[in-house]
PDB file of N, CA and C in Angstrom:
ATOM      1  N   UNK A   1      86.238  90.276 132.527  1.00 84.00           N
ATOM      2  CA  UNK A   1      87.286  89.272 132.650  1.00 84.00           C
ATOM      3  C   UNK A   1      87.298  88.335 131.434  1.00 84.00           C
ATOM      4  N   UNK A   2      86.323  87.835 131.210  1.00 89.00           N
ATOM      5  CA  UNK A   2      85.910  87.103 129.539  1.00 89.00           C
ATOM      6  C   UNK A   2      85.886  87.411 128.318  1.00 89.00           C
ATOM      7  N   UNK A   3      86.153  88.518 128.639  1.00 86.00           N
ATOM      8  CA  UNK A   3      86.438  89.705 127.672  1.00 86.00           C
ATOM      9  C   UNK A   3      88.053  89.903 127.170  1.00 86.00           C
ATOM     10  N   UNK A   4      88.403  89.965 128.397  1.00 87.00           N
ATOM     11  CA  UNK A   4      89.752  90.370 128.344  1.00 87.00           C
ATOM     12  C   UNK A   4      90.958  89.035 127.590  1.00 87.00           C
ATOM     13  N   UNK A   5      90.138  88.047 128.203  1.00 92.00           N
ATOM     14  CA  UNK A   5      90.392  86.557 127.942  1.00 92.00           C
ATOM     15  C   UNK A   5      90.733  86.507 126.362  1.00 92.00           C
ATOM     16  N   UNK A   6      89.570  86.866 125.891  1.00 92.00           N
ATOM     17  CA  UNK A   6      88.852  86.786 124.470  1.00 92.00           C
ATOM     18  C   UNK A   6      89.353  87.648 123.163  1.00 92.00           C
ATOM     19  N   UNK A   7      90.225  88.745 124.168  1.00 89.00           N
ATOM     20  CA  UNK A   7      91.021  89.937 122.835  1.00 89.00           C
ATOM     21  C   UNK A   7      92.065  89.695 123.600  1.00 89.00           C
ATOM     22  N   UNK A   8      92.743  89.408 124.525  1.00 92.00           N
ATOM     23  CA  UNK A   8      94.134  88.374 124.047  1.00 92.00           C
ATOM     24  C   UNK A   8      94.367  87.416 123.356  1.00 92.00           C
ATOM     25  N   UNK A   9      93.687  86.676 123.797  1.00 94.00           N
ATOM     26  CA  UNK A   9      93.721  85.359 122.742  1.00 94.00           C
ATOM     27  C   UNK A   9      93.007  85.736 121.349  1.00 94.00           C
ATOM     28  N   UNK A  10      92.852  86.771 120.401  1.00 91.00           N
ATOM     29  CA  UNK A  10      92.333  86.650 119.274  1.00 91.00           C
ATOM     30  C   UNK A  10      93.997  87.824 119.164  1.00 91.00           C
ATOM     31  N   UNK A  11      94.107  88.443 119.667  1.00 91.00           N
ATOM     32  CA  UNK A  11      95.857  89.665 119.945  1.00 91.00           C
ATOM     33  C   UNK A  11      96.831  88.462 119.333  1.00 91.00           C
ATOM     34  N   UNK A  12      96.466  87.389 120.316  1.00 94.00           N
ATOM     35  CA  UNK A  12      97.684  86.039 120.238  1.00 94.00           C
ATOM     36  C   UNK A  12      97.758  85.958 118.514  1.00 94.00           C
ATOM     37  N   UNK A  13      96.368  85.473 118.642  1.00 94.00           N
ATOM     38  CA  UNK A  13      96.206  84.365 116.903  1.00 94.00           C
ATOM     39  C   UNK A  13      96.687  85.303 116.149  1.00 94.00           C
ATOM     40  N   UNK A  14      96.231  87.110 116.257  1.00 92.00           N
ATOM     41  CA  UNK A  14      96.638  87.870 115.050  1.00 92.00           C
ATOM     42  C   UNK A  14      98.001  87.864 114.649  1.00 92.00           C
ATOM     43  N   UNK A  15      98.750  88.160 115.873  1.00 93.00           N
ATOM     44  CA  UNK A  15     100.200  88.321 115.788  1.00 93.00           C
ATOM     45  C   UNK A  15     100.840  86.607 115.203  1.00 93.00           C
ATOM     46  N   UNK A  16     100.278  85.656 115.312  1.00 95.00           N
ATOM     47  CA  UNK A  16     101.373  84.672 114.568  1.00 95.00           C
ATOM     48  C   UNK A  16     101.125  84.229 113.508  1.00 95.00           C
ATOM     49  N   UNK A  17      99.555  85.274 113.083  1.00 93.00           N
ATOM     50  CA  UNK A  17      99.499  84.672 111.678  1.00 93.00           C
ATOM     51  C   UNK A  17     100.164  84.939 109.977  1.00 93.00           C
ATOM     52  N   UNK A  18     101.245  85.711 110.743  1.00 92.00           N
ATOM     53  CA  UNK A  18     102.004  86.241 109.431  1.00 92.00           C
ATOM     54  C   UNK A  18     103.525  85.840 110.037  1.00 92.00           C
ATOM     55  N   UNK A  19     103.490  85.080 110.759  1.00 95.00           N
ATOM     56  CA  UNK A  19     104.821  84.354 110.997  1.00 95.00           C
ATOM     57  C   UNK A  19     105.666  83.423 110.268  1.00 95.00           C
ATOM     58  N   UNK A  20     104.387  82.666 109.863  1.00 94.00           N
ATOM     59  CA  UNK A  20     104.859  81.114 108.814  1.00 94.00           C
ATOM     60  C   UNK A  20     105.453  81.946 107.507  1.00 94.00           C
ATOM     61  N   UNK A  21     104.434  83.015 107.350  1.00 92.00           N
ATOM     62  CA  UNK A  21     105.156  83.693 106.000  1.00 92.00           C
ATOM     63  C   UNK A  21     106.332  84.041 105.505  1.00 92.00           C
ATOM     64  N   UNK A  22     106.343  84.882 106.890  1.00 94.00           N
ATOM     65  CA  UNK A  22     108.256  85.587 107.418  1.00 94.00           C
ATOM     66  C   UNK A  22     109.214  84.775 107.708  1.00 94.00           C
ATOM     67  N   UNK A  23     108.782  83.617 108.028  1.00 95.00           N
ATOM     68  CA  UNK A  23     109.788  82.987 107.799  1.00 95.00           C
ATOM     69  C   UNK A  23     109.705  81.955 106.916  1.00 95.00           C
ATOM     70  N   UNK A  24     109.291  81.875 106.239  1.00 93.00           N
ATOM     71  CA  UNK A  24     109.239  81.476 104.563  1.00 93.00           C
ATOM     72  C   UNK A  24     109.876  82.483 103.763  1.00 93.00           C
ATOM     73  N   UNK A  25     109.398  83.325 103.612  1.00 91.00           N
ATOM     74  CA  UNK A  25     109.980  84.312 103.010  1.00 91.00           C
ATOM     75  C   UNK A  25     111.349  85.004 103.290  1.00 91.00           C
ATOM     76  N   UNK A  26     111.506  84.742 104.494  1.00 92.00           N
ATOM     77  CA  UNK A  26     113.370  84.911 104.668  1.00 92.00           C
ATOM     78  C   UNK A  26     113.969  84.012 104.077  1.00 92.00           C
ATOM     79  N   UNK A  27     113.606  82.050 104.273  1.00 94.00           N
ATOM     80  CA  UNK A  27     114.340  81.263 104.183  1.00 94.00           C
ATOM     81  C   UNK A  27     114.555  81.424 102.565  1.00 94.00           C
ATOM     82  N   UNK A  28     113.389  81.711 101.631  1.00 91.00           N
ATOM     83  CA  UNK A  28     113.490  81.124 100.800  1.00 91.00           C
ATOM     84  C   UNK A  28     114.019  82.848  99.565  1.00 91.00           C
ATOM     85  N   UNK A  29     113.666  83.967 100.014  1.00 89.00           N
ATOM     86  CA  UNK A  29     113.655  85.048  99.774  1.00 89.00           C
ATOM     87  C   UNK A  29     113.423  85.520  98.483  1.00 89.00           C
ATOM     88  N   UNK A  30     112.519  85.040  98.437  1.00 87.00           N
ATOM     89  CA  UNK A  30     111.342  85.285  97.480  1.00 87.00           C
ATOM     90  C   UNK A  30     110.340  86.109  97.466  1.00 87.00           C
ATOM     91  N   UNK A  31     109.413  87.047  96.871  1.00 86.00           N
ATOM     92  CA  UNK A  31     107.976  87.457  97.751  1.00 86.00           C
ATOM     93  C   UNK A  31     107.396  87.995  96.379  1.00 86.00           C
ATOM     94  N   UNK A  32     107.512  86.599  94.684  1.00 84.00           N
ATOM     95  CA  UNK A  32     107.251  87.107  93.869  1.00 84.00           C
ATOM     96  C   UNK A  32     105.120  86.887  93.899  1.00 84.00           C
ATOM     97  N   UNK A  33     104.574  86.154  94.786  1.00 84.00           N
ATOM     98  CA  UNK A  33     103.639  86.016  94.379  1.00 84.00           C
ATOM     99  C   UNK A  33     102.556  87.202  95.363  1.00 84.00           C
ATOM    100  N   UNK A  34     103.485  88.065  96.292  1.00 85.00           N
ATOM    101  CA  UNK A  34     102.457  89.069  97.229  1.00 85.00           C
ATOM    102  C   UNK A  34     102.520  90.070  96.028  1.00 85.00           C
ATOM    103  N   UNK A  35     101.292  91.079  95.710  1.00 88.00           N
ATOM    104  CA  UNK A  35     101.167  92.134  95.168  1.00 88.00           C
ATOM    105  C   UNK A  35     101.221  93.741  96.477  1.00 88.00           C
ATOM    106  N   UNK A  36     101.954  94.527  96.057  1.00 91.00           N
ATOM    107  CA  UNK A  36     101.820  95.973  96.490  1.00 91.00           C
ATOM    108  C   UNK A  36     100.386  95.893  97.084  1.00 91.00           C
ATOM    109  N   UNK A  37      98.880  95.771  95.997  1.00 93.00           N
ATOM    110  CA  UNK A  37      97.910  96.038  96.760  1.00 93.00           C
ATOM    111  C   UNK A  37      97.302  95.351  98.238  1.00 93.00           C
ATOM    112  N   UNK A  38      98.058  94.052  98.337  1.00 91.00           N
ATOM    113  CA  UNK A  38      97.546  93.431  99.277  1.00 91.00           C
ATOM    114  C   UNK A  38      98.263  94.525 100.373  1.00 91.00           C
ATOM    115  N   UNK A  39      99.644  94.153 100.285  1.00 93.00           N
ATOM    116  CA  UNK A  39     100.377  95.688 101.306  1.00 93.00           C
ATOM    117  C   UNK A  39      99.181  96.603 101.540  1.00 93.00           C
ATOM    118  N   UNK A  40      99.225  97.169 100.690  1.00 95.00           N
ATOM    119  CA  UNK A  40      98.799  98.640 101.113  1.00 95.00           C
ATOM    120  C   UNK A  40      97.151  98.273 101.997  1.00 95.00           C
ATOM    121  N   UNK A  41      96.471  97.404 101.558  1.00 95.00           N
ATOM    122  CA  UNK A  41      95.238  96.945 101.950  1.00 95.00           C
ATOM    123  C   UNK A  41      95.404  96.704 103.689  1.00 95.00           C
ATOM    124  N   UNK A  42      96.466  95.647 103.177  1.00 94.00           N
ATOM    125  CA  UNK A  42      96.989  95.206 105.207  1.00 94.00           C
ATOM    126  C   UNK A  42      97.361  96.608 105.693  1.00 94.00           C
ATOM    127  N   UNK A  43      98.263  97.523 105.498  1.00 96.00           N
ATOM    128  CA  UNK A  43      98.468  98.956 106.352  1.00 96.00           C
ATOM    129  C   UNK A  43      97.250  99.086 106.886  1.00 96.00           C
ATOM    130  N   UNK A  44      96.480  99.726 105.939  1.00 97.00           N
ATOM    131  CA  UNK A  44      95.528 100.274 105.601  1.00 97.00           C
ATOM    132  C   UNK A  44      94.513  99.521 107.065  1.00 97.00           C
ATOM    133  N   UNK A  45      94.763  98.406 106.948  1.00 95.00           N
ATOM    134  CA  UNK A  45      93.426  97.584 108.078  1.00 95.00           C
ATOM    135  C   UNK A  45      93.866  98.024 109.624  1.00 95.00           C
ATOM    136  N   UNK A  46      95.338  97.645 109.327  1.00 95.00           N
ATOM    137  CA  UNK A  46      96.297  97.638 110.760  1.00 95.00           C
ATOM    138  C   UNK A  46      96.001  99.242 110.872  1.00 95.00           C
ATOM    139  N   UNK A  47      96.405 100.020 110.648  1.00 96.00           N
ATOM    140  CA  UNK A  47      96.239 101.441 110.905  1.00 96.00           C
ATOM    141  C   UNK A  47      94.729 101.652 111.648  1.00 96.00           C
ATOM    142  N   UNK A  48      94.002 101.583 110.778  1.00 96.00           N
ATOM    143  CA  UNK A  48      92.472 101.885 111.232  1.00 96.00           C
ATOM    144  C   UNK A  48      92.574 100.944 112.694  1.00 96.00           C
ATOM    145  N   UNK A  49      92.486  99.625 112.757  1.00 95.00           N
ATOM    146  CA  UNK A  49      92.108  99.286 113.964  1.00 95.00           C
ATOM    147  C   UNK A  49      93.050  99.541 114.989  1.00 95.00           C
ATOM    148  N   UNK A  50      94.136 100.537 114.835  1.00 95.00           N
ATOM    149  CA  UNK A  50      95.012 100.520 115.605  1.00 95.00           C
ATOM    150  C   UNK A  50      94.557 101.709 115.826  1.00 95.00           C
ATOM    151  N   UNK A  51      94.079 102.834 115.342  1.00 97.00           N
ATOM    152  CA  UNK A  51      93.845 103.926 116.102  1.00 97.00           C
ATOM    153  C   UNK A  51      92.376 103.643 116.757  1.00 97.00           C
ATOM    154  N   UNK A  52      91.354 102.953 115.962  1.00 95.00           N
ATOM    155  CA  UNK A  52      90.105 102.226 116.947  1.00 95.00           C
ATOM    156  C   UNK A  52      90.249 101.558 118.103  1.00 95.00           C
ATOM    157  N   UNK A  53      91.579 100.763 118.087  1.00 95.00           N
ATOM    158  CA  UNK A  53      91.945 100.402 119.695  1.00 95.00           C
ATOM    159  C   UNK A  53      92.184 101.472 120.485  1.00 95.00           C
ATOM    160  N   UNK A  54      93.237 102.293 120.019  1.00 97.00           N
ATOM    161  CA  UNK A  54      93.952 103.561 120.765  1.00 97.00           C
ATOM    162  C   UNK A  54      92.529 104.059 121.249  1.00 97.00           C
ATOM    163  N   UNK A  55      91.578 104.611 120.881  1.00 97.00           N
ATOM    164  CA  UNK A  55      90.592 105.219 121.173  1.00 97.00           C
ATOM    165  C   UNK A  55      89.731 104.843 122.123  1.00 97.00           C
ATOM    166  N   UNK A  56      89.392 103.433 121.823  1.00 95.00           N
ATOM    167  CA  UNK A  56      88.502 102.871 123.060  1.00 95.00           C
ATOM    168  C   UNK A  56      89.893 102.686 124.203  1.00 95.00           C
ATOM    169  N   UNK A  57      90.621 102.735 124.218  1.00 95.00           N
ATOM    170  CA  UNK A  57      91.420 102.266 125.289  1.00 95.00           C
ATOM    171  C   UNK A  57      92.085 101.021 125.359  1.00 95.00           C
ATOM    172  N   UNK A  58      92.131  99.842 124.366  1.00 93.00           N
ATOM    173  CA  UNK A  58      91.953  98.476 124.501  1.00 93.00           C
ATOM    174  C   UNK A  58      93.122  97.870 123.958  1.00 93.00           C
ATOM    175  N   UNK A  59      93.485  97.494 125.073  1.00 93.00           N
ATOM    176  CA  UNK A  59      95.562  97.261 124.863  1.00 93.00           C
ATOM    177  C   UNK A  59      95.259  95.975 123.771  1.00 93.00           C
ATOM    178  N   UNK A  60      94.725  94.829 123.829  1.00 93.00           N
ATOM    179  CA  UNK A  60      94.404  93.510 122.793  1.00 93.00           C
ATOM    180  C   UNK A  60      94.616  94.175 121.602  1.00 93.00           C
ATOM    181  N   UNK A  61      93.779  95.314 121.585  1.00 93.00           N
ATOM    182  CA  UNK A  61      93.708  95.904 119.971  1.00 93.00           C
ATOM    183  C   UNK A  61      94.976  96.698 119.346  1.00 93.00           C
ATOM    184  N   UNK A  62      95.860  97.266 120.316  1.00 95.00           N
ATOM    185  CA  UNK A  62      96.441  98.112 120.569  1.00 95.00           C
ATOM    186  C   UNK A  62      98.034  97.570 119.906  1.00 95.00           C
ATOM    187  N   UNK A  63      98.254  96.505 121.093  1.00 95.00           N
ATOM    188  CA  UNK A  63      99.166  95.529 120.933  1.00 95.00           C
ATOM    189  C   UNK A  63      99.222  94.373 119.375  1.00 95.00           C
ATOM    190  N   UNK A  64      98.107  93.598 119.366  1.00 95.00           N
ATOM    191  CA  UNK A  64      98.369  93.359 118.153  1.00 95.00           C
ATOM    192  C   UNK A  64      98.388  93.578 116.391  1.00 95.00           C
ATOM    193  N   UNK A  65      97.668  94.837 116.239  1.00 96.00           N
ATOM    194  CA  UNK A  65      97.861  96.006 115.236  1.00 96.00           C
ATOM    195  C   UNK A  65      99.161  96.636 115.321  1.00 96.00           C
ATOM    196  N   UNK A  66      99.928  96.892 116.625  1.00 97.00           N
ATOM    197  CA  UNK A  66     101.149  97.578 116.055  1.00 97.00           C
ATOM    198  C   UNK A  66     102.067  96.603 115.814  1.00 97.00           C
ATOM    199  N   UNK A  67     101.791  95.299 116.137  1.00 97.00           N
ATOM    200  CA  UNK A  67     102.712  94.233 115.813  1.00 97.00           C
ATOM    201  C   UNK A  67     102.754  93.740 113.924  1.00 97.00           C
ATOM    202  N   UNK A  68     101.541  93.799 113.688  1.00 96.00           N
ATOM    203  CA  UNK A  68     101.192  93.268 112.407  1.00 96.00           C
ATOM    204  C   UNK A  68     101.538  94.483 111.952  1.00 96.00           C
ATOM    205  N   UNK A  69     101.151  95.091 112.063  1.00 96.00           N
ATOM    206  CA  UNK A  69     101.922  96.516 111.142  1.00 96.00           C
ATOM    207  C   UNK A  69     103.445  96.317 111.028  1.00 96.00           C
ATOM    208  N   UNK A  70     104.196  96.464 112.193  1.00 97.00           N
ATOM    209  CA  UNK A  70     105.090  95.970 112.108  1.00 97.00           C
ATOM    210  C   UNK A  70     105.562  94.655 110.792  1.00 97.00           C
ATOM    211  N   UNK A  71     105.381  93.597 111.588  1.00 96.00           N
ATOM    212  CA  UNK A  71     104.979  92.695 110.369  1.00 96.00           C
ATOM    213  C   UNK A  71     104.884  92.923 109.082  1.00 96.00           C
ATOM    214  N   UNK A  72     104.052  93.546 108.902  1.00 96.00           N
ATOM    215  CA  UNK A  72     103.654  93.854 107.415  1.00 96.00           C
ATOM    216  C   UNK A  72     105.085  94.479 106.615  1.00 96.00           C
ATOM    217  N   UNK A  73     105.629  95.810 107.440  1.00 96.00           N
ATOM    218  CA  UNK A  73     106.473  96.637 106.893  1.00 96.00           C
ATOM    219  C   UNK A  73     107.712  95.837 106.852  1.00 96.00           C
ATOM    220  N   UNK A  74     108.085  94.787 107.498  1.00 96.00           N
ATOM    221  CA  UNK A  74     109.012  94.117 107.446  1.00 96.00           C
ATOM    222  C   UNK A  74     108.645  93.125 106.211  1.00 96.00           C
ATOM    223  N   UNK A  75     107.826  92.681 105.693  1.00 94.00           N
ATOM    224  CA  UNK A  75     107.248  91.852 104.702  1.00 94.00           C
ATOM    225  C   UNK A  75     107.602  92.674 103.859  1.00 94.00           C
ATOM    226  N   UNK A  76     107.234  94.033 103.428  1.00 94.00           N
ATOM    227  CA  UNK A  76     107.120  95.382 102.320  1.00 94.00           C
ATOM    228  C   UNK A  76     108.792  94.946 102.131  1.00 94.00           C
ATOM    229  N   UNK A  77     109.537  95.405 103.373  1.00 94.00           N
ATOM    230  CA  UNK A  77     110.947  95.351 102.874  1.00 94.00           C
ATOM    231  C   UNK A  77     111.219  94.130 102.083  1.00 94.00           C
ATOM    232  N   UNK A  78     111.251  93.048 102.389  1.00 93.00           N
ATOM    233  CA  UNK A  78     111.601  91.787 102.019  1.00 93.00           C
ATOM    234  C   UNK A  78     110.882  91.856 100.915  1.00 93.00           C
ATOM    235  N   UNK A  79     109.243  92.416 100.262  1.00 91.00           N
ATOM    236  CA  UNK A  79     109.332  92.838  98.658  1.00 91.00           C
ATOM    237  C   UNK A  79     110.165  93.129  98.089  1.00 91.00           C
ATOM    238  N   UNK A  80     110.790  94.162  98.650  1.00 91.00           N
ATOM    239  CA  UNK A  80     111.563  95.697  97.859  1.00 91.00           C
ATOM    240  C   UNK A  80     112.755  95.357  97.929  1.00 91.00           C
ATOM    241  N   UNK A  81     113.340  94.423  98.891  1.00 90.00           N
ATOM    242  CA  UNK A  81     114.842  93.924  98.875  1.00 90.00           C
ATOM    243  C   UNK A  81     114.847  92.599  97.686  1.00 90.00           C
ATOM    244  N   UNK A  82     113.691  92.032  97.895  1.00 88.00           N
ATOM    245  CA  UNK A  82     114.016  90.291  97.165  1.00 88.00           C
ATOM    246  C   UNK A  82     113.495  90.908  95.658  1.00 88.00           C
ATOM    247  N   UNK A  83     112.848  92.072  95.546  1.00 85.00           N
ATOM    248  CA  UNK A  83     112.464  91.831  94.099  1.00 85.00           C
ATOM    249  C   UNK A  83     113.371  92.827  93.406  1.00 85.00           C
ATOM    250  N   UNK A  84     114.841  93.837  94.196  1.00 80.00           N
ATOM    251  CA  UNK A  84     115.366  94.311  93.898  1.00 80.00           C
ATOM    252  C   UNK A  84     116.676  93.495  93.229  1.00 80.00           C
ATOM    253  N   UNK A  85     116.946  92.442  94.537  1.00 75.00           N
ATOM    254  CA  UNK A  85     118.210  91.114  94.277  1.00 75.00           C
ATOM    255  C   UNK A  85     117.258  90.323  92.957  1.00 75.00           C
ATOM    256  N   UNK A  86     116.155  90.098  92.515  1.00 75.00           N
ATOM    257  CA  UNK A  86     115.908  89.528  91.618  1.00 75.00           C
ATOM    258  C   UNK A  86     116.060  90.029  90.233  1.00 75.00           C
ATOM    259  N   UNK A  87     116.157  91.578  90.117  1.00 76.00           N
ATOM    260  CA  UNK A  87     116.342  92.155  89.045  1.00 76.00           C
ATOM    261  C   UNK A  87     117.984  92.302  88.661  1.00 76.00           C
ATOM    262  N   UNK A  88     118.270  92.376  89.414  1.00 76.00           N
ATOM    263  CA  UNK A  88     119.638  92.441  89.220  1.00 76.00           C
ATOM    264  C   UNK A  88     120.640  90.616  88.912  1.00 76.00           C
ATOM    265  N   UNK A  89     120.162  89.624  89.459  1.00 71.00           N
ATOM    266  CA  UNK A  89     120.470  88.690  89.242  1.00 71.00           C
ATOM    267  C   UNK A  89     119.826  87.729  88.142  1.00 71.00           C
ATOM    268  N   UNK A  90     118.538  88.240  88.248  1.00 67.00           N
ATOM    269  CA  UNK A  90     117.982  87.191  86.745  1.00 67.00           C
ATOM    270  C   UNK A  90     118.813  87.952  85.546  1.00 67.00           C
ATOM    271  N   UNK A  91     119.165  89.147  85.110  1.00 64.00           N
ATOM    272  CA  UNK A  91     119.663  89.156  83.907  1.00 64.00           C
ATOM    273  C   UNK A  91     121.178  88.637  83.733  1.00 64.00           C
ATOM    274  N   UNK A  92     122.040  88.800  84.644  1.00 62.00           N
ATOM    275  CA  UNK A  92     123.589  88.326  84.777  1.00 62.00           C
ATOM    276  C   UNK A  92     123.035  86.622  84.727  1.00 62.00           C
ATOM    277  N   UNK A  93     122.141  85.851  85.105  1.00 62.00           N
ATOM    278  CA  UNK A  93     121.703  84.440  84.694  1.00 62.00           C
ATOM    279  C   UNK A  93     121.497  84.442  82.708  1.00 62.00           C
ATOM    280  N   UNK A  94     120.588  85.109  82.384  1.00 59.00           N
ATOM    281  CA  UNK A  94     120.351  85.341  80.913  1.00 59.00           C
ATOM    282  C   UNK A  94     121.441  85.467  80.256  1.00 59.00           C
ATOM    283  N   UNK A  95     122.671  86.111  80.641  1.00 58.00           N
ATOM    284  CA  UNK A  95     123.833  86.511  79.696  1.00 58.00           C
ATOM    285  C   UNK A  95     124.933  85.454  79.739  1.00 58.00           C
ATOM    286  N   UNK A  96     124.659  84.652  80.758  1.00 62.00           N
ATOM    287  CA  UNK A  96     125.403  83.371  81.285  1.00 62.00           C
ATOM    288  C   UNK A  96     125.294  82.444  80.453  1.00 62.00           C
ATOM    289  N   UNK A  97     123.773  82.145  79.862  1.00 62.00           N
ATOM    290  CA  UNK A  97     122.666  81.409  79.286  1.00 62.00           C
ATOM    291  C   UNK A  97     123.478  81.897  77.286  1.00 62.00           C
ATOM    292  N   UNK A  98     123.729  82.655  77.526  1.00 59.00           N
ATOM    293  CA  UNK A  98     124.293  82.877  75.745  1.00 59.00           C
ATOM    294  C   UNK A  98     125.553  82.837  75.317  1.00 59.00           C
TER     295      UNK A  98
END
């Protein structure tokens, strides 16, 4: 029962700790200072403990790994979208500029 207590509430903390980000990063739509490797590092964690939950059985683990994964890949996009709108708009700024 203390148990169960104990990987929800750590399920809870995981899942909102990439919240403040996401929505920072929508408002402001930016995501020049995350690198690819941190990505791939976060998959990489979320994956493993998500099939280590799957295995023991343990919904806490289960539930908040596929959320942050989630998370994450929605972060990846908002790379690949904001640093795509940035390439394309910083140079039409430069030609403005001459």
């Amino acid at each position: 029962m203390l148990t169960d207590v104990f990987g929800y509430m750590g399920a809870f903390f995981l899942i909102i700790t990439l919240l403040p980000q996401i929505k920072k990063t929508y408002q402001e739509k930016k995501m020049d200072d995350f690198s690819y490797g941190f990505f791939a590092i976060q998959v990489l964690t979320c994956s493993c403990f998500l099939i280590y939950g799957i295995l023991l059985g343990e919904i806490p683990l289960i539930i908040a790994n596929s959320i942050v994964l989630s998370q994450t890949f929605l972060l990846i996009n908002f790379k690949i979208r904001y640093s795509y709108l940035k390439s394309i708009i910083e140079p039409r700024k430069n030609l403005n500029e001459i």
